Amino acid sequence: MVIEKDRVVTIDYKLHDAAGGVLDSSEASDPLIYLHGNENIIAGLEKHLLGKKAGDELVCVVPAKEGYGERDEALVFKVTKSEFGEGTPIELGMQFEAHGEDGAQIVTVMGIDGDEVTIDANHPLAGEELHFSVKVVDVREATAEELEHGHVHGGCDCDEGCHDGHGHGCGDGGCDCSD
Ligand code: ZN
């Protein structure tokens, strides 16, 4: 069975930046399972996976614009400590999730000056050319419920938090991946 829209795909992957530094890898966790063609993973990687089958290995380069986008310096701005809520410890380099109009977004603390906190709302991988090494582990048909939800059920390692690779929020309407 080959990878195409609305099929559930399991991959092992390593992600490097242009200089060869490791950005992310499925080695430390479980393989990534996603629903193809449903914006669960970045478009630039899906393009390379289309038509592949279990056992296939590929190495591909995804430019920033097909990955996490180019950096936008307008997304670096100052807020006051009070906006973080009472008693929230704020440290340089700290990352947290902010919820805006476009859904959850990872925000990084870039500077702290008295009551003033500089934050960067660019995705941590924005502007990065993404170098993927991928091995396709499995391809299967999605269930009707998965298609309805637009994401995979079961096999989600939600105890580690549903981070980017999973591309879905746990616990939305009848989803069984919320533990
Ligand atoms: Zn669901």
JSON list of C-alpha atoms and ligand atoms in Angstrom, two decimals:
[
{"chain": "A", "resi": 1, "resn": "MET", "atom": "CA", "xyz": [0.00, 0.00, 0.00]},
{"chain": "A", "resi": 2, "resn": "VAL", "atom": "CA", "xyz": [1.44, 3.37, -0.97]},
{"chain": "A", "resi": 3, "resn": "ILE", "atom": "CA", "xyz": [1.18, 6.66, 0.87]},
{"chain": "A", "resi": 4, "resn": "GLU", "atom": "CA", "xyz": [-1.65, 8.85, -0.36]},
{"chain": "A", "resi": 5, "resn": "LYS", "atom": "CA", "xyz": [-4.22, 11.24, 1.05]},
{"chain": "A", "resi": 6, "resn": "ASP", "atom": "CA", "xyz": [-6.27, 9.88, 3.97]},
{"chain": "A", "resi": 7, "resn": "ARG", "atom": "CA", "xyz": [-4.00, 6.94, 4.69]},
{"chain": "A", "resi": 8, "resn": "VAL", "atom": "CA", "xyz": [-2.36, 6.49, 8.10]},
{"chain": "A", "resi": 9, "resn": "VAL", "atom": "CA", "xyz": [1.41, 6.50, 7.86]},
{"chain": "A", "resi": 10, "resn": "THR", "atom": "CA", "xyz": [4.03, 5.45, 10.43]},
{"chain": "A", "resi": 11, "resn": "ILE", "atom": "CA", "xyz": [7.54, 6.81, 9.97]},
{"chain": "A", "resi": 12, "resn": "ASP", "atom": "CA", "xyz": [10.84, 6.86, 11.78]},
{"chain": "A", "resi": 13, "resn": "TYR", "atom": "CA", "xyz": [12.64, 10.09, 11.10]},
{"chain": "A", "resi": 14, "resn": "LYS", "atom": "CA", "xyz": [15.65, 12.21, 11.89]},
{"chain": "A", "resi": 15, "resn": "LEU", "atom": "CA", "xyz": [15.61, 15.93, 11.32]},
{"chain": "A", "resi": 16, "resn": "HIS", "atom": "CA", "xyz": [18.82, 17.92, 10.89]},
{"chain": "A", "resi": 17, "resn": "ASP", "atom": "CA", "xyz": [19.41, 21.58, 10.21]},
{"chain": "A", "resi": 18, "resn": "ALA", "atom": "CA", "xyz": [21.53, 22.73, 7.26]},
{"chain": "A", "resi": 19, "resn": "ALA", "atom": "CA", "xyz": [24.69, 22.49, 9.38]},
{"chain": "A", "resi": 20, "resn": "GLY", "atom": "CA", "xyz": [23.97, 18.86, 10.34]},
{"chain": "A", "resi": 21, "resn": "GLY", "atom": "CA", "xyz": [22.82, 19.52, 13.91]},
{"chain": "A", "resi": 22, "resn": "VAL", "atom": "CA", "xyz": [20.02, 17.27, 15.10]},
{"chain": "A", "resi": 23, "resn": "LEU", "atom": "CA", "xyz": [16.77, 19.19, 15.53]},
{"chain": "A", "resi": 24, "resn": "ASP", "atom": "CA", "xyz": [14.44, 16.29, 16.18]},
{"chain": "A", "resi": 25, "resn": "SER", "atom": "CA", "xyz": [14.31, 12.54, 15.93]},
{"chain": "A", "resi": 26, "resn": "SER", "atom": "CA", "xyz": [11.81, 9.78, 16.53]},
{"chain": "A", "resi": 27, "resn": "GLU", "atom": "CA", "xyz": [14.58, 7.60, 17.99]},
{"chain": "A", "resi": 28, "resn": "ALA", "atom": "CA", "xyz": [14.05, 8.85, 21.51]},
{"chain": "A", "resi": 29, "resn": "SER", "atom": "CA", "xyz": [10.29, 8.36, 21.30]},
{"chain": "A", "resi": 30, "resn": "ASP", "atom": "CA", "xyz": [7.95, 6.18, 19.29]},
{"chain": "A", "resi": 31, "resn": "PRO", "atom": "CA", "xyz": [7.70, 6.38, 15.52]},
{"chain": "A", "resi": 32, "resn": "LEU", "atom": "CA", "xyz": [5.54, 9.20, 14.24]},
{"chain": "A", "resi": 33, "resn": "ILE", "atom": "CA", "xyz": [2.06, 8.18, 13.10]},
{"chain": "A", "resi": 34, "resn": "TYR", "atom": "CA", "xyz": [0.04, 10.69, 11.10]},
{"chain": "A", "resi": 35, "resn": "LEU", "atom": "CA", "xyz": [-2.88, 11.00, 8.71]},
{"chain": "A", "resi": 36, "resn": "HIS", "atom": "CA", "xyz": [-1.52, 11.91, 5.30]},
{"chain": "A", "resi": 37, "resn": "GLY", "atom": "CA", "xyz": [-2.97, 14.92, 3.49]},
{"chain": "A", "resi": 38, "resn": "ASN", "atom": "CA", "xyz": [-4.63, 16.43, 6.55]},
{"chain": "A", "resi": 39, "resn": "GLU", "atom": "CA", "xyz": [-2.06, 19.03, 7.54]},
{"chain": "A", "resi": 40, "resn": "ASN", "atom": "CA", "xyz": [-0.87, 16.83, 10.41]},
{"chain": "A", "resi": 41, "resn": "ILE", "atom": "CA", "xyz": [2.76, 17.24, 9.38]},
{"chain": "A", "resi": 42, "resn": "ILE", "atom": "CA", "xyz": [4.52, 19.89, 7.30]},
{"chain": "A", "resi": 43, "resn": "ALA", "atom": "CA", "xyz": [3.51, 20.05, 3.64]},
{"chain": "A", "resi": 44, "resn": "GLY", "atom": "CA", "xyz": [7.10, 19.92, 2.40]},
{"chain": "A", "resi": 45, "resn": "LEU", "atom": "CA", "xyz": [7.66, 16.50, 3.97]},
{"chain": "A", "resi": 46, "resn": "GLU", "atom": "CA", "xyz": [4.31, 15.07, 2.83]},
{"chain": "A", "resi": 47, "resn": "LYS", "atom": "CA", "xyz": [5.22, 15.94, -0.74]},
{"chain": "A", "resi": 48, "resn": "HIS", "atom": "CA", "xyz": [8.28, 13.68, -0.55]},
{"chain": "A", "resi": 49, "resn": "LEU", "atom": "CA", "xyz": [6.40, 10.86, 1.18]},
{"chain": "A", "resi": 50, "resn": "LEU", "atom": "CA", "xyz": [3.57, 10.68, -1.35]},
{"chain": "A", "resi": 51, "resn": "GLY", "atom": "CA", "xyz": [3.66, 7.36, -3.24]},
{"chain": "A", "resi": 52, "resn": "LYS", "atom": "CA", "xyz": [6.17, 5.72, -0.89]},
{"chain": "A", "resi": 53, "resn": "LYS", "atom": "CA", "xyz": [5.48, 2.37, 0.80]},
{"chain": "A", "resi": 54, "resn": "ALA", "atom": "CA", "xyz": [6.51, 0.50, 3.95]},
{"chain": "A", "resi": 55, "resn": "GLY", "atom": "CA", "xyz": [10.25, -0.17, 3.97]},
{"chain": "A", "resi": 56, "resn": "ASP", "atom": "CA", "xyz": [11.10, 2.79, 1.74]},
{"chain": "A", "resi": 57, "resn": "GLU", "atom": "CA", "xyz": [13.80, 5.14, 2.99]},
{"chain": "A", "resi": 58, "resn": "LEU", "atom": "CA", "xyz": [14.31, 8.66, 1.81]},
{"chain": "A", "resi": 59, "resn": "VAL", "atom": "CA", "xyz": [16.48, 11.66, 2.45]},
{"chain": "A", "resi": 60, "resn": "CYS", "atom": "CA", "xyz": [14.99, 15.02, 1.54]},
{"chain": "A", "resi": 61, "resn": "VAL", "atom": "CA", "xyz": [15.50, 18.72, 2.05]},
{"chain": "A", "resi": 62, "resn": "VAL", "atom": "CA", "xyz": [12.50, 20.92, 2.81]},
{"chain": "A", "resi": 63, "resn": "PRO", "atom": "CA", "xyz": [13.01, 24.68, 2.42]},
{"chain": "A", "resi": 64, "resn": "ALA", "atom": "CA", "xyz": [11.82, 26.86, 5.30]},
{"chain": "A", "resi": 65, "resn": "LYS", "atom": "CA", "xyz": [8.81, 28.11, 3.35]},
{"chain": "A", "resi": 66, "resn": "GLU", "atom": "CA", "xyz": [7.49, 24.54, 3.00]},
{"chain": "A", "resi": 67, "resn": "GLY", "atom": "CA", "xyz": [8.48, 23.73, 6.55]},
{"chain": "A", "resi": 68, "resn": "TYR", "atom": "CA", "xyz": [7.83, 26.02, 9.49]},
{"chain": "A", "resi": 69, "resn": "GLY", "atom": "CA", "xyz": [7.92, 29.23, 7.46]},
{"chain": "A", "resi": 70, "resn": "GLU", "atom": "CA", "xyz": [10.39, 32.05, 7.26]},
{"chain": "A", "resi": 71, "resn": "ARG", "atom": "CA", "xyz": [11.14, 34.04, 10.40]},
{"chain": "A", "resi": 72, "resn": "ASP", "atom": "CA", "xyz": [8.97, 37.12, 10.88]},
{"chain": "A", "resi": 73, "resn": "GLU", "atom": "CA", "xyz": [10.68, 39.74, 13.04]},
{"chain": "A", "resi": 74, "resn": "ALA", "atom": "CA", "xyz": [7.27, 41.33, 13.68]},
{"chain": "A", "resi": 75, "resn": "LEU", "atom": "CA", "xyz": [6.58, 38.29, 15.86]},
{"chain": "A", "resi": 76, "resn": "VAL", "atom": "CA", "xyz": [9.32, 39.35, 18.27]},
{"chain": "A", "resi": 77, "resn": "PHE", "atom": "CA", "xyz": [7.74, 41.74, 20.76]},
{"chain": "A", "resi": 78, "resn": "LYS", "atom": "CA", "xyz": [7.66, 42.92, 24.35]},
{"chain": "A", "resi": 79, "resn": "VAL", "atom": "CA", "xyz": [5.10, 42.12, 26.98]},
{"chain": "A", "resi": 80, "resn": "THR", "atom": "CA", "xyz": [4.98, 42.77, 30.71]},
{"chain": "A", "resi": 81, "resn": "LYS", "atom": "CA", "xyz": [5.54, 40.07, 33.30]},
{"chain": "A", "resi": 82, "resn": "SER", "atom": "CA", "xyz": [2.00, 40.53, 34.58]},
{"chain": "A", "resi": 83, "resn": "GLU", "atom": "CA", "xyz": [0.67, 39.11, 31.29]},
{"chain": "A", "resi": 84, "resn": "PHE", "atom": "CA", "xyz": [2.10, 35.73, 32.21]},
{"chain": "A", "resi": 85, "resn": "GLY", "atom": "CA", "xyz": [-0.15, 35.41, 35.21]},
{"chain": "A", "resi": 86, "resn": "GLU", "atom": "CA", "xyz": [0.55, 35.48, 38.91]},
{"chain": "A", "resi": 87, "resn": "GLY", "atom": "CA", "xyz": [3.53, 33.45, 40.11]},
{"chain": "A", "resi": 88, "resn": "THR", "atom": "CA", "xyz": [4.60, 32.13, 36.70]},
{"chain": "A", "resi": 89, "resn": "PRO", "atom": "CA", "xyz": [8.37, 31.70, 36.72]},
{"chain": "A", "resi": 90, "resn": "ILE", "atom": "CA", "xyz": [9.87, 33.34, 33.64]},
{"chain": "A", "resi": 91, "resn": "GLU", "atom": "CA", "xyz": [13.32, 32.33, 32.47]},
{"chain": "A", "resi": 92, "resn": "LEU", "atom": "CA", "xyz": [15.42, 33.12, 29.44]},
{"chain": "A", "resi": 93, "resn": "GLY", "atom": "CA", "xyz": [14.92, 30.54, 26.70]},
{"chain": "A", "resi": 94, "resn": "MET", "atom": "CA", "xyz": [11.75, 29.22, 28.28]},
{"chain": "A", "resi": 95, "resn": "GLN", "atom": "CA", "xyz": [9.14, 28.03, 25.83]},
{"chain": "A", "resi": 96, "resn": "PHE", "atom": "CA", "xyz": [5.44, 27.91, 26.43]},
{"chain": "A", "resi": 97, "resn": "GLU", "atom": "CA", "xyz": [2.25, 27.53, 24.48]},
{"chain": "A", "resi": 98, "resn": "ALA", "atom": "CA", "xyz": [0.20, 30.59, 23.69]},
{"chain": "A", "resi": 99, "resn": "HIS", "atom": "CA", "xyz": [-3.29, 30.29, 22.29]},
{"chain": "A", "resi": 100, "resn": "GLY", "atom": "CA", "xyz": [-4.11, 32.74, 19.56]},
{"chain": "A", "resi": 101, "resn": "GLU", "atom": "CA", "xyz": [-6.45, 32.96, 16.59]},
{"chain": "A", "resi": 102, "resn": "ASP", "atom": "CA", "xyz": [-4.42, 30.36, 14.70]},
{"chain": "A", "resi": 103, "resn": "GLY", "atom": "CA", "xyz": [-4.51, 27.86, 17.55]},
{"chain": "A", "resi": 104, "resn": "ALA", "atom": "CA", "xyz": [-1.66, 26.88, 19.82]},
{"chain": "A", "resi": 105, "resn": "GLN", "atom": "CA", "xyz": [1.67, 28.49, 19.15]},
{"chain": "A", "resi": 106, "resn": "ILE", "atom": "CA", "xyz": [5.05, 27.99, 20.77]},
{"chain": "A", "resi": 107, "resn": "VAL", "atom": "CA", "xyz": [6.49, 31.20, 22.17]},
{"chain": "A", "resi": 108, "resn": "THR", "atom": "CA", "xyz": [10.08, 31.60, 23.39]},
{"chain": "A", "resi": 109, "resn": "VAL", "atom": "CA", "xyz": [11.32, 34.05, 26.03]},
{"chain": "A", "resi": 110, "resn": "MET", "atom": "CA", "xyz": [14.19, 35.97, 24.37]},
{"chain": "A", "resi": 111, "resn": "GLY", "atom": "CA", "xyz": [14.95, 38.59, 26.99]},
{"chain": "A", "resi": 112, "resn": "ILE", "atom": "CA", "xyz": [13.96, 39.80, 30.45]},
{"chain": "A", "resi": 113, "resn": "ASP", "atom": "CA", "xyz": [14.52, 43.37, 31.53]},
{"chain": "A", "resi": 114, "resn": "GLY", "atom": "CA", "xyz": [12.85, 44.26, 34.80]},
{"chain": "A", "resi": 115, "resn": "ASP", "atom": "CA", "xyz": [9.14, 43.93, 34.22]},
{"chain": "A", "resi": 116, "resn": "GLU", "atom": "CA", "xyz": [9.60, 43.78, 30.47]},
{"chain": "A", "resi": 117, "resn": "VAL", "atom": "CA", "xyz": [9.79, 40.41, 28.72]},
{"chain": "A", "resi": 118, "resn": "THR", "atom": "CA", "xyz": [10.78, 40.03, 25.06]},
{"chain": "A", "resi": 119, "resn": "ILE", "atom": "CA", "xyz": [9.11, 37.07, 23.42]},
{"chain": "A", "resi": 120, "resn": "ASP", "atom": "CA", "xyz": [9.49, 35.44, 20.02]},
{"chain": "A", "resi": 121, "resn": "ALA", "atom": "CA", "xyz": [6.33, 33.92, 18.60]},
{"chain": "A", "resi": 122, "resn": "ASN", "atom": "CA", "xyz": [8.06, 32.47, 15.56]},
{"chain": "A", "resi": 123, "resn": "HIS", "atom": "CA", "xyz": [8.02, 28.69, 15.46]},
{"chain": "A", "resi": 124, "resn": "PRO", "atom": "CA", "xyz": [11.34, 27.49, 16.94]},
{"chain": "A", "resi": 125, "resn": "LEU", "atom": "CA", "xyz": [12.15, 25.96, 13.55]},
{"chain": "A", "resi": 126, "resn": "ALA", "atom": "CA", "xyz": [11.03, 28.96, 11.46]},
{"chain": "A", "resi": 127, "resn": "GLY", "atom": "CA", "xyz": [13.68, 29.94, 8.91]},
{"chain": "A", "resi": 128, "resn": "GLU", "atom": "CA", "xyz": [15.35, 26.52, 9.12]},
{"chain": "A", "resi": 129, "resn": "GLU", "atom": "CA", "xyz": [16.05, 24.44, 6.05]},
{"chain": "A", "resi": 130, "resn": "LEU", "atom": "CA", "xyz": [14.93, 20.99, 7.16]},
{"chain": "A", "resi": 131, "resn": "HIS", "atom": "CA", "xyz": [16.99, 17.93, 6.29]},
{"chain": "A", "resi": 132, "resn": "PHE", "atom": "CA", "xyz": [14.97, 14.76, 6.84]},
{"chain": "A", "resi": 133, "resn": "SER", "atom": "CA", "xyz": [16.04, 11.11, 6.86]},
{"chain": "A", "resi": 134, "resn": "VAL", "atom": "CA", "xyz": [12.87, 9.08, 6.88]},
{"chain": "A", "resi": 135, "resn": "LYS", "atom": "CA", "xyz": [12.01, 5.40, 6.93]},
{"chain": "A", "resi": 136, "resn": "VAL", "atom": "CA", "xyz": [8.42, 4.40, 6.18]},
{"chain": "A", "resi": 137, "resn": "VAL", "atom": "CA", "xyz": [7.40, 1.79, 8.76]},
{"chain": "A", "resi": 138, "resn": "ASP", "atom": "CA", "xyz": [3.74, 1.23, 7.94]},
{"chain": "A", "resi": 139, "resn": "VAL", "atom": "CA", "xyz": [0.91, 2.45, 5.74]},
{"chain": "A", "resi": 140, "resn": "ARG", "atom": "CA", "xyz": [-2.73, 1.59, 6.45]},
{"chain": "A", "resi": 141, "resn": "GLU", "atom": "CA", "xyz": [-6.23, 2.79, 5.62]},
{"chain": "A", "resi": 142, "resn": "ALA", "atom": "CA", "xyz": [-7.68, 5.30, 8.09]},
{"chain": "A", "resi": 143, "resn": "THR", "atom": "CA", "xyz": [-10.85, 4.51, 10.02]},
{"chain": "A", "resi": 144, "resn": "ALA", "atom": "CA", "xyz": [-14.02, 6.51, 9.38]},
{"chain": "A", "resi": 145, "resn": "GLU", "atom": "CA", "xyz": [-13.60, 8.20, 12.75]},
{"chain": "A", "resi": 146, "resn": "GLU", "atom": "CA", "xyz": [-10.00, 9.18, 12.02]},
{"chain": "A", "resi": 147, "resn": "LEU", "atom": "CA", "xyz": [-11.07, 10.71, 8.72]},
{"chain": "A", "resi": 148, "resn": "GLU", "atom": "CA", "xyz": [-13.83, 12.62, 10.46]},
{"chain": "A", "resi": 149, "resn": "HIS", "atom": "CA", "xyz": [-11.41, 13.98, 13.07]},
{"chain": "A", "resi": 150, "resn": "GLY", "atom": "CA", "xyz": [-8.62, 14.58, 10.60]},
{"chain": "A", "resi": 151, "resn": "HIS", "atom": "CA", "xyz": [-6.03, 12.82, 12.77]},
{"chain": "A", "resi": 152, "resn": "VAL", "atom": "CA", "xyz": [-4.89, 9.41, 13.92]},
{"chain": "A", "resi": 153, "resn": "HIS", "atom": "CA", "xyz": [-6.33, 7.54, 16.88]},
{"chain": "A", "resi": 154, "resn": "GLY", "atom": "CA", "xyz": [-4.40, 5.07, 18.98]},
{"chain": "A", "resi": 155, "resn": "GLY", "atom": "CA", "xyz": [-0.67, 4.83, 18.93]},
{"chain": "A", "resi": 156, "resn": "CYS", "atom": "CA", "xyz": [-0.31, 8.44, 19.92]},
{"chain": "A", "resi": 157, "resn": "ASP", "atom": "CA", "xyz": [2.32, 8.85, 22.64]},
{"chain": "A", "resi": 158, "resn": "CYS", "atom": "CA", "xyz": [0.26, 11.40, 24.45]},
{"chain": "A", "resi": 159, "resn": "ASP", "atom": "CA", "xyz": [1.87, 10.75, 27.81]},
{"chain": "A", "resi": 160, "resn": "GLU", "atom": "CA", "xyz": [4.73, 12.81, 26.39]},
{"chain": "A", "resi": 161, "resn": "GLY", "atom": "CA", "xyz": [2.39, 15.55, 25.33]},
{"chain": "A", "resi": 162, "resn": "CYS", "atom": "CA", "xyz": [1.09, 16.02, 21.87]},
{"chain": "A", "resi": 163, "resn": "HIS", "atom": "CA", "xyz": [3.84, 18.12, 20.39]},
{"chain": "A", "resi": 164, "resn": "ASP", "atom": "CA", "xyz": [4.24, 19.28, 16.84]},
{"chain": "A", "resi": 165, "resn": "GLY", "atom": "CA", "xyz": [4.83, 16.00, 15.10]},
{"chain": "A", "resi": 166, "resn": "HIS", "atom": "CA", "xyz": [1.48, 14.72, 16.22]},
{"chain": "A", "resi": 167, "resn": "GLY", "atom": "CA", "xyz": [-0.26, 17.72, 14.78]},
{"chain": "A", "resi": 168, "resn": "HIS", "atom": "CA", "xyz": [-3.41, 17.30, 16.81]},
{"chain": "A", "resi": 169, "resn": "GLY", "atom": "CA", "xyz": [-4.76, 18.20, 20.18]},
{"chain": "A", "resi": 170, "resn": "CYS", "atom": "CA", "xyz": [-5.68, 15.31, 22.39]},
{"chain": "A", "resi": 171, "resn": "GLY", "atom": "CA", "xyz": [-9.15, 14.97, 23.71]},
{"chain": "A", "resi": 172, "resn": "ASP", "atom": "CA", "xyz": [-11.12, 16.76, 21.03]},
{"chain": "A", "resi": 173, "resn": "GLY", "atom": "CA", "xyz": [-14.60, 15.30, 20.59]},
{"chain": "A", "resi": 174, "resn": "GLY", "atom": "CA", "xyz": [-14.48, 11.58, 21.25]},
{"chain": "A", "resi": 175, "resn": "CYS", "atom": "CA", "xyz": [-10.82, 11.26, 20.44]},
{"chain": "A", "resi": 176, "resn": "ASP", "atom": "CA", "xyz": [-9.41, 8.33, 22.39]},
{"chain": "A", "resi": 177, "resn": "CYS", "atom": "CA", "xyz": [-5.87, 9.63, 22.52]},
{"chain": "A", "resi": 178, "resn": "SER", "atom": "CA", "xyz": [-6.31, 11.74, 25.64]},
{"chain": "A", "resi": 179, "resn": "ASP", "atom": "CA", "xyz": [-5.41, 8.83, 27.95]},
{"chain": "B", "resi": 1, "resn": "ZN", "atom": "ZN", "xyz": [-9.84, 12.34, 17.46]}
]
